[in-house]
Short mmCIF file of C-alpha atoms in Angstrom, two decimals:
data_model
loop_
_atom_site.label_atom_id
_atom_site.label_comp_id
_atom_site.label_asym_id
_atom_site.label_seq_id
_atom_site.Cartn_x
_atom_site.Cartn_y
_atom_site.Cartn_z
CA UNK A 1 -71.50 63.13 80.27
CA UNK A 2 -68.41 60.70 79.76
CA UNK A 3 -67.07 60.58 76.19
CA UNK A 4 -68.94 57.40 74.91
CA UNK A 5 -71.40 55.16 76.50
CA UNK A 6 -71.85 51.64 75.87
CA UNK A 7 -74.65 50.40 74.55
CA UNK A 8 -77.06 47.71 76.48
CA UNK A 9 -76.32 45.08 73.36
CA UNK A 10 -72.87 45.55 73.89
CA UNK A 11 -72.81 44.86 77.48
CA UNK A 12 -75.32 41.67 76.86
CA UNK A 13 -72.72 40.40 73.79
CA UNK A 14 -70.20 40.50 76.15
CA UNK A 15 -71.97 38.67 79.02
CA UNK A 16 -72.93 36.28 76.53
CA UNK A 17 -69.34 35.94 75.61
CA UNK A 18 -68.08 35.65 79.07
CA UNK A 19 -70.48 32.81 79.91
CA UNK A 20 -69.49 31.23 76.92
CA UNK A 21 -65.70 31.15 77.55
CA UNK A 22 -66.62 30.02 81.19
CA UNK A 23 -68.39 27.24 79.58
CA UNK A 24 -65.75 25.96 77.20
CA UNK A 25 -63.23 26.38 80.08
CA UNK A 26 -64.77 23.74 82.25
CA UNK A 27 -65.18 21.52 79.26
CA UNK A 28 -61.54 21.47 78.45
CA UNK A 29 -60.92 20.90 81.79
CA UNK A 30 -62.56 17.60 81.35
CA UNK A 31 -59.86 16.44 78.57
CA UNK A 32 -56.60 15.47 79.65
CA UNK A 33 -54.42 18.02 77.60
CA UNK A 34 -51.34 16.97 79.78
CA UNK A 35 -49.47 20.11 80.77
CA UNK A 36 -51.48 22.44 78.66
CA UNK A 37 -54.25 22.03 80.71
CA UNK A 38 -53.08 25.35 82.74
CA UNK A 39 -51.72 26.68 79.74
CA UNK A 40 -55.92 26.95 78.23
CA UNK A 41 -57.70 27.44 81.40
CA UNK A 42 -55.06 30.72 81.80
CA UNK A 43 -55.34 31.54 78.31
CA UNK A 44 -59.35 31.91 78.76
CA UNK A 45 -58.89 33.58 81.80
CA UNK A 46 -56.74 36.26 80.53
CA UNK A 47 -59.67 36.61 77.56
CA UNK A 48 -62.52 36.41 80.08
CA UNK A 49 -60.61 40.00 82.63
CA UNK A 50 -59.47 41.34 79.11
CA UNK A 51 -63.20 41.49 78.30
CA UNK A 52 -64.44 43.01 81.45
CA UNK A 53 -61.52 45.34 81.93
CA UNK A 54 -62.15 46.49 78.15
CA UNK A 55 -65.90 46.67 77.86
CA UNK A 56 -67.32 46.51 81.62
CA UNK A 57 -64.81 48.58 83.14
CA UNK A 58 -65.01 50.98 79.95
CA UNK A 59 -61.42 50.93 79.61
CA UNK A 60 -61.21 50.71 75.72
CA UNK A 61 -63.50 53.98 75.33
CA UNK A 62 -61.04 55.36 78.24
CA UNK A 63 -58.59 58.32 77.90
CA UNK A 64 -54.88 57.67 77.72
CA UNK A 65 -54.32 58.83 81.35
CA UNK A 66 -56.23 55.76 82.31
CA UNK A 67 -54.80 53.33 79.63
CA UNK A 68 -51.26 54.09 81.66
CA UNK A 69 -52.68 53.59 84.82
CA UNK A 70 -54.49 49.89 84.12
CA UNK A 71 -51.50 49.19 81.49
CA UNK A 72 -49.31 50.26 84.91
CA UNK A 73 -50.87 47.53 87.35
CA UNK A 74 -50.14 45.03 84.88
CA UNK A 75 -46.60 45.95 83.78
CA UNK A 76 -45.96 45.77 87.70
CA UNK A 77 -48.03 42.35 88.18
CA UNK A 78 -45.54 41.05 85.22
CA UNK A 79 -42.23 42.33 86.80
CA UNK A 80 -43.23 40.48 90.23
CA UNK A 81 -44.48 37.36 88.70
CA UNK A 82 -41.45 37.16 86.86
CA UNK A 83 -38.63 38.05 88.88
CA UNK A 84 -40.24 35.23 91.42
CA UNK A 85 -40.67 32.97 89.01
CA UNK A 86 -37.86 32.93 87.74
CA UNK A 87 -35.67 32.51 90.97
CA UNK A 88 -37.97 29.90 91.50
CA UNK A 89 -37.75 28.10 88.25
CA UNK A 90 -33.96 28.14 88.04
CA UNK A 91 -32.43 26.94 91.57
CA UNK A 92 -32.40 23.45 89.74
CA UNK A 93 -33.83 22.02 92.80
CA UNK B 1 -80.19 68.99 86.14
CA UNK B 2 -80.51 71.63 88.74
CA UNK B 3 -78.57 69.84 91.36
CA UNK B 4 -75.93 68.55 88.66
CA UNK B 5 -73.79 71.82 88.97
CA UNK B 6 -73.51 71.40 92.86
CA UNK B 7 -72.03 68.05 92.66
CA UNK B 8 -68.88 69.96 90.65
CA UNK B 9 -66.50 70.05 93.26
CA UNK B 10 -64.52 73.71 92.87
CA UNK B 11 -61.12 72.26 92.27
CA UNK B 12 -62.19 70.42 88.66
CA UNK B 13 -63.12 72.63 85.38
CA UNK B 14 -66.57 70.69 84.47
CA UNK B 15 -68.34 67.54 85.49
CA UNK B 16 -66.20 65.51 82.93
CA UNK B 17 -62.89 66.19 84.60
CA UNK B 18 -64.10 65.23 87.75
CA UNK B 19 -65.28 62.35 86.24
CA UNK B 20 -61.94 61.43 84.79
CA UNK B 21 -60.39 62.38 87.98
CA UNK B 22 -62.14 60.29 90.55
CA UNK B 23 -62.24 57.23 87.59
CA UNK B 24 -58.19 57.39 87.74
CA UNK B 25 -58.50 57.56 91.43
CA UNK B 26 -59.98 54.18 91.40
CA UNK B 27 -58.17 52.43 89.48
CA UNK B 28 -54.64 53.73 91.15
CA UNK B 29 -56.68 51.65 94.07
CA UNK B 30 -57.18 48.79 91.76
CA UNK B 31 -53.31 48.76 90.82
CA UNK B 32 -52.79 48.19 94.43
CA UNK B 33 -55.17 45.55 94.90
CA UNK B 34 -53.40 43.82 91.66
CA UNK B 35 -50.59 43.29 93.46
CA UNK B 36 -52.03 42.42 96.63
CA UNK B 37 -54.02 39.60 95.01
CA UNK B 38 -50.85 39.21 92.74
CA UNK B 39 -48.17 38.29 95.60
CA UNK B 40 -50.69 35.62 96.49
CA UNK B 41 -50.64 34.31 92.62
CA UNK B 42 -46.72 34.61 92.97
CA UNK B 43 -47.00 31.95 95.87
CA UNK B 44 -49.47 29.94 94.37
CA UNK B 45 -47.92 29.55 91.54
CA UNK B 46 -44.42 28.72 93.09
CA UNK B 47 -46.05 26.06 95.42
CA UNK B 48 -48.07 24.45 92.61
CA UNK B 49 -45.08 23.74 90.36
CA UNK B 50 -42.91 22.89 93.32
CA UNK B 51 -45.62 20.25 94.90
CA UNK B 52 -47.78 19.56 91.86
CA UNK B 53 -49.42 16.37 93.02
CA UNK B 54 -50.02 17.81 96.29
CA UNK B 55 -52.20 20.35 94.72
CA UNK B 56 -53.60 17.92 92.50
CA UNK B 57 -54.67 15.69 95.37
CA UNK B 58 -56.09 18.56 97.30
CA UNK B 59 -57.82 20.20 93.96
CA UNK B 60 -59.78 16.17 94.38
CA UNK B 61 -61.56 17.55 97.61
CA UNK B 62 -63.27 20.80 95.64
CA UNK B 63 -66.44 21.10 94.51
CA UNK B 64 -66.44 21.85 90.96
CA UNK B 65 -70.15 22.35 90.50
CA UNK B 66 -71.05 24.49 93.17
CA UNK B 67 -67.48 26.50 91.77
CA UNK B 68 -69.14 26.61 88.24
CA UNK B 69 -72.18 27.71 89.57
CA UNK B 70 -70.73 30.64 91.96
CA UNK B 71 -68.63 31.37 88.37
CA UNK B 72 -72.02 31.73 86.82
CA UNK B 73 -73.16 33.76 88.92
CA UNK B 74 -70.33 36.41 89.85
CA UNK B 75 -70.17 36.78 85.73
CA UNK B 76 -73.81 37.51 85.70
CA UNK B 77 -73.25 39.80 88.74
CA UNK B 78 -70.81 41.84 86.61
CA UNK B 79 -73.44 41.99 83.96
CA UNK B 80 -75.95 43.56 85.96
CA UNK B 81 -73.27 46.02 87.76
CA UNK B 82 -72.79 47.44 83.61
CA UNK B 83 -76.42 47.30 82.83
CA UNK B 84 -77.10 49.28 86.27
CA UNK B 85 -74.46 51.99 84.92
CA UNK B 86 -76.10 52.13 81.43
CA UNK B 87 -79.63 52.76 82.77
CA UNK B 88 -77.96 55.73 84.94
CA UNK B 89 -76.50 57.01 81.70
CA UNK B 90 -80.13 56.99 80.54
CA UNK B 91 -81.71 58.52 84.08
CA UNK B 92 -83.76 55.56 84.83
CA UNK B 93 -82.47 55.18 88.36
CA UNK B 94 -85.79 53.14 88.62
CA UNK B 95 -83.72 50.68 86.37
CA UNK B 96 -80.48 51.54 88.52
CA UNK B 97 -82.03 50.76 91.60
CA UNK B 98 -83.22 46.59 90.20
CA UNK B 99 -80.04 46.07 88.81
CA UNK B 100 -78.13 46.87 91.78
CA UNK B 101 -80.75 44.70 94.19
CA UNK B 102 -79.96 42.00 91.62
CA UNK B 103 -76.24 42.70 91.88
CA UNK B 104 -76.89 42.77 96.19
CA UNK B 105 -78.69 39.11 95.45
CA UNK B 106 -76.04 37.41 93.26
CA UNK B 107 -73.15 38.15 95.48
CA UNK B 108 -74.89 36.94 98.18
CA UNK B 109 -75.97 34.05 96.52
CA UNK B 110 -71.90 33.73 95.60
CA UNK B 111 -71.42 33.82 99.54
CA UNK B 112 -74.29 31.79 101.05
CA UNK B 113 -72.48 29.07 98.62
CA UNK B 114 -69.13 29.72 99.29
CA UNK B 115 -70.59 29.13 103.53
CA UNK B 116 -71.78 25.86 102.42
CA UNK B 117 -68.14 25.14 100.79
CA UNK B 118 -66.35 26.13 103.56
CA UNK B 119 -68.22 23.93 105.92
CA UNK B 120 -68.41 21.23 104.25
CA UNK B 121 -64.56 21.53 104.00
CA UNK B 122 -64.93 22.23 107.66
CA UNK B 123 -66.80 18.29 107.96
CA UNK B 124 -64.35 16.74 105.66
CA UNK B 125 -61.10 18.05 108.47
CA UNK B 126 -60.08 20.24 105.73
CA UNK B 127 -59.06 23.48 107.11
CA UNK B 128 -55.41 23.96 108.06
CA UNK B 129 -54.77 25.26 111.81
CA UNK B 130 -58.33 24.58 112.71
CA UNK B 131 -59.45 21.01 111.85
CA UNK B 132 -57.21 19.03 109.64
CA UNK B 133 -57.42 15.43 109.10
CA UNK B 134 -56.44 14.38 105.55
CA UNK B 135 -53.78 12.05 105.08
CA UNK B 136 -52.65 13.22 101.87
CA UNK B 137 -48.71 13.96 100.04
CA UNK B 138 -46.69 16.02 101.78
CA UNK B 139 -47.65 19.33 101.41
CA UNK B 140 -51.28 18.75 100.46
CA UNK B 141 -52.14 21.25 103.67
CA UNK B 142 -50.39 24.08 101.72
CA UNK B 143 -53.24 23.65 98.77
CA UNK B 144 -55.72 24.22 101.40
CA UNK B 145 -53.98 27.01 102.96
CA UNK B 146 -53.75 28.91 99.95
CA UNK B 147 -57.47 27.94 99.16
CA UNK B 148 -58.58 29.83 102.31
CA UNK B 149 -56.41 32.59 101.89
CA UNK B 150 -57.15 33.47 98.43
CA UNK B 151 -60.69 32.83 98.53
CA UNK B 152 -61.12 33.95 102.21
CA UNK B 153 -59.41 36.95 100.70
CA UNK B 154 -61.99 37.55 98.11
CA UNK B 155 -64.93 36.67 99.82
CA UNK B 156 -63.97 39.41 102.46
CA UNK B 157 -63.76 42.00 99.02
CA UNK B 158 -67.42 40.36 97.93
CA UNK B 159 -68.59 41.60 101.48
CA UNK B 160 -67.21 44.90 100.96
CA UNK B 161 -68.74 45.40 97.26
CA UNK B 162 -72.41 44.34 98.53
CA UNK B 163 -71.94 47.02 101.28
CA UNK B 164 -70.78 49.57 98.51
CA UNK B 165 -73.47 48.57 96.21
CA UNK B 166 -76.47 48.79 99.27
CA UNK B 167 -75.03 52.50 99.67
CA UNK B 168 -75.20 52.76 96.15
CA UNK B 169 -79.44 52.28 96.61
CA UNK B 170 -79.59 54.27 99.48
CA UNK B 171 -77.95 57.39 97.63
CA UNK B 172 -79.93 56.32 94.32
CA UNK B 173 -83.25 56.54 96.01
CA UNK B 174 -81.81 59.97 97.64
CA UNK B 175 -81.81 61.04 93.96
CA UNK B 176 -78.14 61.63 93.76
CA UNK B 177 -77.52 60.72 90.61
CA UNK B 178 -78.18 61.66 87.10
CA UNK B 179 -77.03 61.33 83.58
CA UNK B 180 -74.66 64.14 84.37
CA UNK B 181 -73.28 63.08 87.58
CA UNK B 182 -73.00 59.09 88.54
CA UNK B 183 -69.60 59.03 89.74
CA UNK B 184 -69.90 56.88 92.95
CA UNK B 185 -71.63 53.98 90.23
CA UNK B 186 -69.07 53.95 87.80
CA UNK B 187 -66.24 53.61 90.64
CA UNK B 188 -68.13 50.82 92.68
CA UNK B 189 -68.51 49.21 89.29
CA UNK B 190 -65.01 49.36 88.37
CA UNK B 191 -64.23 47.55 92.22
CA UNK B 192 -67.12 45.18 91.57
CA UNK B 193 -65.99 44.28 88.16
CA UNK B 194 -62.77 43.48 90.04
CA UNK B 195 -63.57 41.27 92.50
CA UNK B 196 -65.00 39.63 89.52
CA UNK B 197 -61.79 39.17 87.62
CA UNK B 198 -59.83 37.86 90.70
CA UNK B 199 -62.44 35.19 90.89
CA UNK B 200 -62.27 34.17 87.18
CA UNK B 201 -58.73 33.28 88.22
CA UNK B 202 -59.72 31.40 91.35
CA UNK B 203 -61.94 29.03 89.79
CA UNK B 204 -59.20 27.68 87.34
CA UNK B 205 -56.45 27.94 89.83
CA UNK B 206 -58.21 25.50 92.70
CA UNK B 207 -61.16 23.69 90.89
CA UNK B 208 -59.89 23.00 87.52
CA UNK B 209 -56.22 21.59 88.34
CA UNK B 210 -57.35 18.17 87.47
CA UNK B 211 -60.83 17.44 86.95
CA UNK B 212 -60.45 14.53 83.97
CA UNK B 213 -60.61 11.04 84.63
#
């Protein structure tokens, strides 16, 4: 009924890929990358919900309407990390 | 379908507007619970670059295999919630009905572990306000407290998705659903996919701060 369905190799690849990323995420964790430790693990992250809001979540065979609504939550997430962060990061304390 | 046309409510055109409709619906929901989960990333990450060592000595006391392995397993959990929707697609709610048992069993596997975490944490005087022991930096208490929070936080939306997805097998087995109509399994996946997503940011955020010799 929906527009496209995803097929069962699809969702498998991107299990696959998932685990994969999860792997490689605790093995960097092991090497001492100084301060861009955080900077990978949140990099991989980021990949690992981009992948299951795109192909889980269907979002990337979704209509526009919804594209504004997930794009929304994270345009909103950005503006709060942001302005906190950046009082935070600038009282020179 | 016979019963497909009666699960058209009378405000939507066809079954694929209602579709898109209740779809939206769910994830205006999910923008909420971004930035419900996101204030608590605001804190954490203020804290953690304010009292870095803190969190580093606190991230010392975690259990980074029994946090890969509930990782593991909540990704695998997501894999079975999309498989379960595909085999709806298909009408083999025989299918359905496995993958969401499996579902039921990994998040309670996730649980049962994240019980043996917590009380170990419990043994170790690690829980701030209720048995806290460790001499640690200054500040070292505020790693735990987000710990609980944030994780408490999830665990409590866990609970919620494994009663969604048991409904989910009552109404399968009450042959609700068909190709034309799954509505109620796409939305609980959406929310269990989730849950999922806020936990792949959990693991790095507490286990992973420091973990190399």
């Amino acid at each position: 009924m929906s527009g496209h369905h995803v097929s069962r190799k699809v969702y498998v690849a991107v299990g696959l890929a998932l685990l994969a990323l999860f792997v490689l995420t605790v093995g960097i964790a092991y090497i001492d990358l100084g301060p861009f430790n955080i900077v990978v693990a949140m990099t991989i992250a980021t990949l690992k919900a981009l992948l299951v809001v795109l192909y889980f979540m269907h979002v990337r065979y979704s209509s526009r309407v919804t594209w504004v609504f997930v794009s929304a939550s994270f345009f909103w997430l950005v503006i709060l990390l942001v302005l906190t962060l950046s009082d935070y990061f600038t009282r020179g304390v | 379908m016979a019963n497909s046309s009666s699960r058209l409510a009378h405000q939507f055109d066809d079954l694929l507007q209602q579709q898109e409709a209740s779809n939206l619906g769910m994830w205006a929901f999910l923008a909420t619970e971004v930035l419900f989960f996101g204030g608590m990333f605001a804190a954490y990450a203020v804290y953690r670059s304010l009292y870095y060592e803190a969190f580093v000595a606190g991230s010392q006391h975690m259990d980074v295999l029994l946090g890969a392995v509930n990782t593991a397993v909540l990704l695998l959990s997501s894999l079975t919630v999309a498989l379960g929707v595909h085999a709806v697609q298909r009408g083999d709610n025989a299918t359905l009905t496995r993958y969401l048992l499996m579902t039921i069993a990994l998040g309670s596997v996730f649980l049962v572990i994240k019980g043996f975490e917590y009380s170990h944490k419990y043994a170790e005087g690690l829980i701030p306000g209720i048995r806290f022991t460790l001499e640690g930096p200054n500040h070292v208490e505020l790693y735990f407290i987000l710990y609980f929070v944030m994780t408490g936080f999830h665990a409590l939306h866990m609970m919620v998705g494994i009663g969604i997805m048991t409904a989910m097998i009552i109404m399968t087995r009450r042959g609700r659903f068909s190709p034309e109509y799954y509505n109620p399994i796409e939305v609980s996946g959406l929310y269990w996919h989730f849950v999922d997503i806020v936990w792949i940011f959990l693991y790095p955020f507490f286990y992973l701060i420091r973990v190399h010799p």
